Tab-separated table of C-alpha atoms in Angstrom:
chain	number	residue	atom	x	y	z
A	1	UNK	CA	0.000	0.000	0.000
A	2	UNK	CA	1.076	3.650	0.050
A	3	UNK	CA	0.105	5.709	3.066
A	4	UNK	CA	3.023	8.175	3.190
A	5	UNK	CA	4.604	10.201	0.414
A	6	UNK	CA	6.853	13.190	-0.329
A	7	UNK	CA	6.722	16.028	-2.846
A	8	UNK	CA	9.714	18.353	-2.613
A	9	UNK	CA	9.673	19.867	-6.121
A	10	UNK	CA	8.832	23.554	-6.545
A	11	UNK	CA	5.923	24.565	-8.768
A	12	UNK	CA	8.014	25.833	-11.656
A	13	UNK	CA	9.841	22.500	-11.881
A	14	UNK	CA	6.555	20.584	-11.766
A	15	UNK	CA	5.166	22.816	-14.508
A	16	UNK	CA	8.187	22.183	-16.728
A	17	UNK	CA	8.163	18.462	-16.087
A	18	UNK	CA	4.470	18.023	-16.923
A	19	UNK	CA	4.160	20.897	-19.430
A	20	UNK	CA	1.546	22.718	-17.355
A	21	UNK	CA	0.962	26.322	-16.351
A	22	UNK	CA	2.547	27.383	-13.086
A	23	UNK	CA	-0.256	27.631	-10.500
A	24	UNK	CA	-0.459	31.063	-8.886
A	25	UNK	CA	-2.422	30.174	-5.744
A	26	UNK	CA	-0.974	26.749	-4.893
A	27	UNK	CA	1.926	26.904	-2.401
A	28	UNK	CA	5.053	24.965	-3.279
A	29	UNK	CA	6.326	24.459	0.248
A	30	UNK	CA	8.341	21.216	0.174
A	31	UNK	CA	6.645	18.166	1.663
A	32	UNK	CA	9.402	15.906	2.986
A	33	UNK	CA	6.958	13.514	4.639
A	34	UNK	CA	3.174	13.434	4.763
A	35	UNK	CA	0.877	10.723	6.043
A	36	UNK	CA	-2.230	10.148	3.973
A	37	UNK	CA	-4.233	9.896	7.195
A	38	UNK	CA	-3.676	13.622	7.746
A	39	UNK	CA	-5.311	14.192	4.323
A	40	UNK	CA	-2.733	16.693	3.064
A	41	UNK	CA	-3.263	18.867	0.002
A	42	UNK	CA	-1.191	17.617	-2.920
A	43	UNK	CA	-0.227	19.059	-6.283
A	44	UNK	CA	-1.905	16.825	-8.848
A	45	UNK	CA	-1.646	16.494	-12.625
A	46	UNK	CA	-4.794	16.048	-14.714
A	47	UNK	CA	-5.686	16.916	-18.304
A	48	UNK	CA	-6.260	20.480	-17.116
A	49	UNK	CA	-3.787	23.067	-18.432
A	50	UNK	CA	-2.613	23.915	-14.911
A	51	UNK	CA	-1.452	21.952	-11.888
A	52	UNK	CA	-4.325	21.188	-9.491
A	53	UNK	CA	-4.463	21.015	-5.698
A	54	UNK	CA	-6.408	18.130	-4.164
A	55	UNK	CA	-6.663	16.456	-0.775
A	56	UNK	CA	-5.445	12.900	-0.337
A	57	UNK	CA	-8.314	10.528	0.516
A	58	UNK	CA	-10.987	10.278	-2.162
A	59	UNK	CA	-14.501	11.458	-1.335
A	60	UNK	CA	-16.919	10.094	-3.982
A	61	UNK	CA	-19.303	12.614	-5.512
A	62	UNK	CA	-22.252	10.625	-4.103
A	63	UNK	CA	-21.067	10.798	-0.464
A	64	UNK	CA	-23.736	12.468	1.720
A	65	UNK	CA	-22.305	12.571	5.259
A	66	UNK	CA	-20.398	15.538	6.687
A	67	UNK	CA	-17.856	13.207	8.319
A	68	UNK	CA	-15.464	12.985	5.373
A	69	UNK	CA	-12.749	11.211	7.384
A	70	UNK	CA	-15.184	8.305	7.622
A	71	UNK	CA	-14.599	7.492	3.979
A	72	UNK	CA	-11.334	9.313	3.167
A	73	UNK	CA	-9.337	7.074	5.534
A	74	UNK	CA	-10.576	4.084	3.536
A	75	UNK	CA	-9.830	5.541	0.101
A	76	UNK	CA	-6.196	6.615	0.411
A	77	UNK	CA	-5.383	3.702	-1.886
A	78	UNK	CA	-7.268	1.867	-4.608
A	79	UNK	CA	-6.271	-1.616	-5.754
A	80	UNK	CA	-6.067	-1.713	-9.538
A	81	UNK	CA	-7.383	-5.271	-9.542
A	82	UNK	CA	-10.735	-4.162	-8.056
A	83	UNK	CA	-11.150	-0.603	-9.356
A	84	UNK	CA	-14.095	-1.525	-11.529
A	85	UNK	CA	-15.874	-3.285	-8.651
A	86	UNK	CA	-15.729	-0.822	-5.732
A	87	UNK	CA	-18.448	1.829	-5.518
A	88	UNK	CA	-15.950	4.540	-4.604
A	89	UNK	CA	-13.880	4.057	-7.762
A	90	UNK	CA	-15.728	2.262	-10.535
A	91	UNK	CA	-17.327	5.433	-11.920
A	92	UNK	CA	-13.848	7.002	-12.279
A	93	UNK	CA	-12.157	4.242	-14.272
A	94	UNK	CA	-11.233	5.448	-17.778
A	95	UNK	CA	-12.652	8.873	-16.928
A	96	UNK	CA	-10.978	10.745	-14.095
A	97	UNK	CA	-7.379	9.617	-13.964
A	98	UNK	CA	-4.562	11.739	-12.543
A	99	UNK	CA	-0.845	11.681	-11.829
A	100	UNK	CA	0.450	12.039	-8.273
A	101	UNK	CA	3.953	13.594	-8.406
A	102	UNK	CA	6.346	12.054	-5.903
A	103	UNK	CA	9.949	12.437	-4.850
A	104	UNK	CA	9.815	9.252	-2.786
A	105	UNK	CA	7.267	7.280	-0.793
A	106	UNK	CA	7.633	5.571	2.580
A	107	UNK	CA	7.052	1.975	3.596
A	108	UNK	CA	7.673	-0.292	6.565
A	109	UNK	CA	9.470	-3.636	6.533
A	110	UNK	CA	8.636	-6.258	9.125
A	111	UNK	CA	11.811	-7.582	10.779
A	112	UNK	CA	10.841	-10.218	13.314
A	113	UNK	CA	8.875	-8.465	16.048
A	114	UNK	CA	9.943	-5.029	14.803
A	115	UNK	CA	9.162	-2.800	11.826
A	116	UNK	CA	11.738	-0.616	10.113
A	117	UNK	CA	10.964	2.377	7.827
A	118	UNK	CA	12.317	2.919	4.320
A	119	UNK	CA	12.205	5.704	1.748
A	120	UNK	CA	11.687	4.316	-1.763
A	121	UNK	CA	12.811	6.339	-4.778
A	122	UNK	CA	13.358	5.933	-8.509
A	123	UNK	CA	17.091	5.805	-9.211
A	124	UNK	CA	17.231	7.886	-12.383
A	125	UNK	CA	14.401	10.333	-11.594
A	126	UNK	CA	14.262	12.765	-8.706
A	127	UNK	CA	10.590	13.269	-9.578
A	128	UNK	CA	8.293	10.469	-10.736
A	129	UNK	CA	4.580	9.826	-11.224
A	130	UNK	CA	2.211	7.556	-9.317
A	131	UNK	CA	-1.121	6.631	-10.904
A	132	UNK	CA	-4.193	8.108	-9.260
A	133	UNK	CA	-7.927	8.701	-9.598
A	134	UNK	CA	-9.803	11.825	-8.538
A	135	UNK	CA	-13.361	12.920	-7.885
A	136	UNK	CA	-15.263	16.143	-7.184
A	137	UNK	CA	-17.556	16.330	-4.147
A	138	UNK	CA	-20.050	19.041	-3.180
A	139	UNK	CA	-19.566	19.938	0.466
A	140	UNK	CA	-23.134	20.178	1.852
A	141	UNK	CA	-22.092	22.630	4.572
A	142	UNK	CA	-20.158	25.144	2.488
A	143	UNK	CA	-21.796	24.432	-0.894
A	144	UNK	CA	-18.330	24.417	-2.452
A	145	UNK	CA	-16.820	21.759	-4.676
A	146	UNK	CA	-13.809	19.879	-3.331
A	147	UNK	CA	-11.472	17.662	-5.324
A	148	UNK	CA	-9.833	14.647	-3.717
A	149	UNK	CA	-7.684	11.780	-4.983
A	150	UNK	CA	-6.572	8.228	-4.305
A	151	UNK	CA	-3.303	6.466	-5.114
A	152	UNK	CA	-3.630	3.340	-7.226
A	153	UNK	CA	-1.671	0.297	-6.032
A	154	UNK	CA	-0.643	-2.995	-7.605
A	155	UNK	CA	1.078	-6.231	-6.667
A	156	UNK	CA	4.624	-5.577	-5.436
A	157	UNK	CA	7.676	-6.148	-7.607
A	158	UNK	CA	10.714	-8.023	-6.257
A	159	UNK	CA	12.166	-5.072	-4.341
A	160	UNK	CA	8.878	-4.006	-2.815
A	161	UNK	CA	8.058	-7.616	-1.883
A	162	UNK	CA	11.166	-7.500	0.319
A	163	UNK	CA	10.313	-4.113	1.842
A	164	UNK	CA	6.523	-4.336	2.149
A	165	UNK	CA	6.887	-7.980	3.042
A	166	UNK	CA	3.489	-8.538	4.670
A	167	UNK	CA	0.864	-7.250	2.241
A	168	UNK	CA	3.307	-7.085	-0.695
A	169	UNK	CA	1.763	-4.096	-2.443
A	170	UNK	CA	3.253	-0.976	-4.035
A	171	UNK	CA	1.998	2.236	-5.643
A	172	UNK	CA	1.487	1.945	-9.379
A	173	UNK	CA	4.506	3.922	-10.595
A	174	UNK	CA	4.285	5.083	-14.201
A	175	UNK	CA	7.163	5.496	-16.613
A	176	UNK	CA	7.111	8.772	-18.539
A	177	UNK	CA	5.777	7.105	-21.684
A	178	UNK	CA	2.862	5.636	-19.679
A	179	UNK	CA	1.750	8.956	-18.179
A	180	UNK	CA	-0.226	10.206	-21.182
A	181	UNK	CA	-1.985	6.882	-21.619
A	182	UNK	CA	-2.989	6.850	-17.965
A	183	UNK	CA	-4.353	10.398	-18.091
A	184	UNK	CA	-6.348	9.631	-21.237
A	185	UNK	CA	-8.041	6.695	-19.519
A	186	UNK	CA	-7.202	4.534	-22.525
A	187	UNK	CA	-5.071	2.091	-20.610
A	188	UNK	CA	-4.879	-1.682	-20.601
A	189	UNK	CA	-2.713	-2.384	-17.560
A	190	UNK	CA	-1.245	-5.728	-16.524
A	191	UNK	CA	1.640	-6.958	-14.377
A	192	UNK	CA	4.043	-6.965	-17.329
A	193	UNK	CA	3.938	-3.147	-17.166
A	194	UNK	CA	4.792	-2.995	-13.457
A	195	UNK	CA	7.691	-0.666	-12.648
A	196	UNK	CA	10.945	-2.697	-12.494
A	197	UNK	CA	12.881	-3.260	-9.269
A	198	UNK	CA	16.212	-2.427	-10.889
A	199	UNK	CA	15.111	1.179	-11.408
A	200	UNK	CA	14.183	1.619	-7.729
A	201	UNK	CA	16.110	1.942	-4.489
A	202	UNK	CA	15.092	1.619	-0.853
A	203	UNK	CA	16.898	3.699	1.770
A	204	UNK	CA	16.713	2.925	5.467
A	205	UNK	CA	15.579	6.005	7.406
A	206	UNK	CA	15.479	6.932	11.076
A	207	UNK	CA	12.496	5.463	12.918
A	208	UNK	CA	12.727	8.082	15.665
A	209	UNK	CA	12.047	10.819	13.117
A	210	UNK	CA	9.171	9.137	11.323
A	211	UNK	CA	7.436	8.442	14.653
A	212	UNK	CA	8.011	11.952	15.991
A	213	UNK	CA	5.396	14.695	16.198
A	214	UNK	CA	7.168	16.605	13.401
A	215	UNK	CA	8.329	14.100	10.752
A	216	UNK	CA	8.054	16.635	7.900
A	217	UNK	CA	11.715	17.661	8.011
A	218	UNK	CA	14.524	17.339	5.412
A	219	UNK	CA	16.459	14.944	7.655
A	220	UNK	CA	13.806	12.250	7.226
A	221	UNK	CA	15.025	11.643	3.672
A	222	UNK	CA	18.594	10.931	4.766
A	223	UNK	CA	19.896	7.372	4.961
A	224	UNK	CA	20.128	6.117	8.527
A	225	UNK	CA	22.702	3.578	9.666
A	226	UNK	CA	21.956	2.026	13.089
A	227	UNK	CA	24.715	2.323	15.671
A	228	UNK	CA	25.093	-1.466	15.720
A	229	UNK	CA	26.055	-1.416	12.034
A	230	UNK	CA	28.420	1.539	12.089
A	231	UNK	CA	32.127	0.911	11.806
A	232	UNK	CA	33.880	1.179	15.139
A	233	UNK	CA	37.410	0.508	13.939
A	234	UNK	CA	39.115	3.834	13.306
A	235	UNK	CA	41.342	2.228	10.682
A	236	UNK	CA	38.430	0.821	8.573
């Protein structure tokens, strides 16, 4: 699954990368770490001429309750295998696709009784795209339209099977030549198109930081070597 992500690119770089207009009202404050369960606003790519801002955690247009967390916590991710079956997503398939820009997502590896955090990146791309779906919901209290998104996931590749070694899932990462096809909705996806392990890397990060009250700091993206594994011989 994918419940934590980062987006550290500034707006002008996103606009160049995706050939979009630079958004005037969307802040480009770097996001070093964000949990989906906090429902952060994210810069999202659609077929619109400009970059969009949407909250993470999809609220279907038919949702009637005011308690949006009730459903948004359950729609942070969408399994590609069941997209056309679930009520929250089936009306979006081949219609309202989006790209979720990322500079690395976070996952936990089970190690015996413990869990250790990792930052996963694409080796040859500082910025890459994750497949997403979006919807527009009318807030009954404010009578304003709100756009929200979900990250699409697939079966893990070899690397992610080692990292996310319980559920063995991963976000559906798109190569640059797949991005246009995904946005158009004219996509026939299967496991043969899954992003390859050899183009990805997993970096061990500091658990103390990710579990702290303020994990959204640059240091969280730095590789962490436990004291037990550090060299103690001054001549090594």
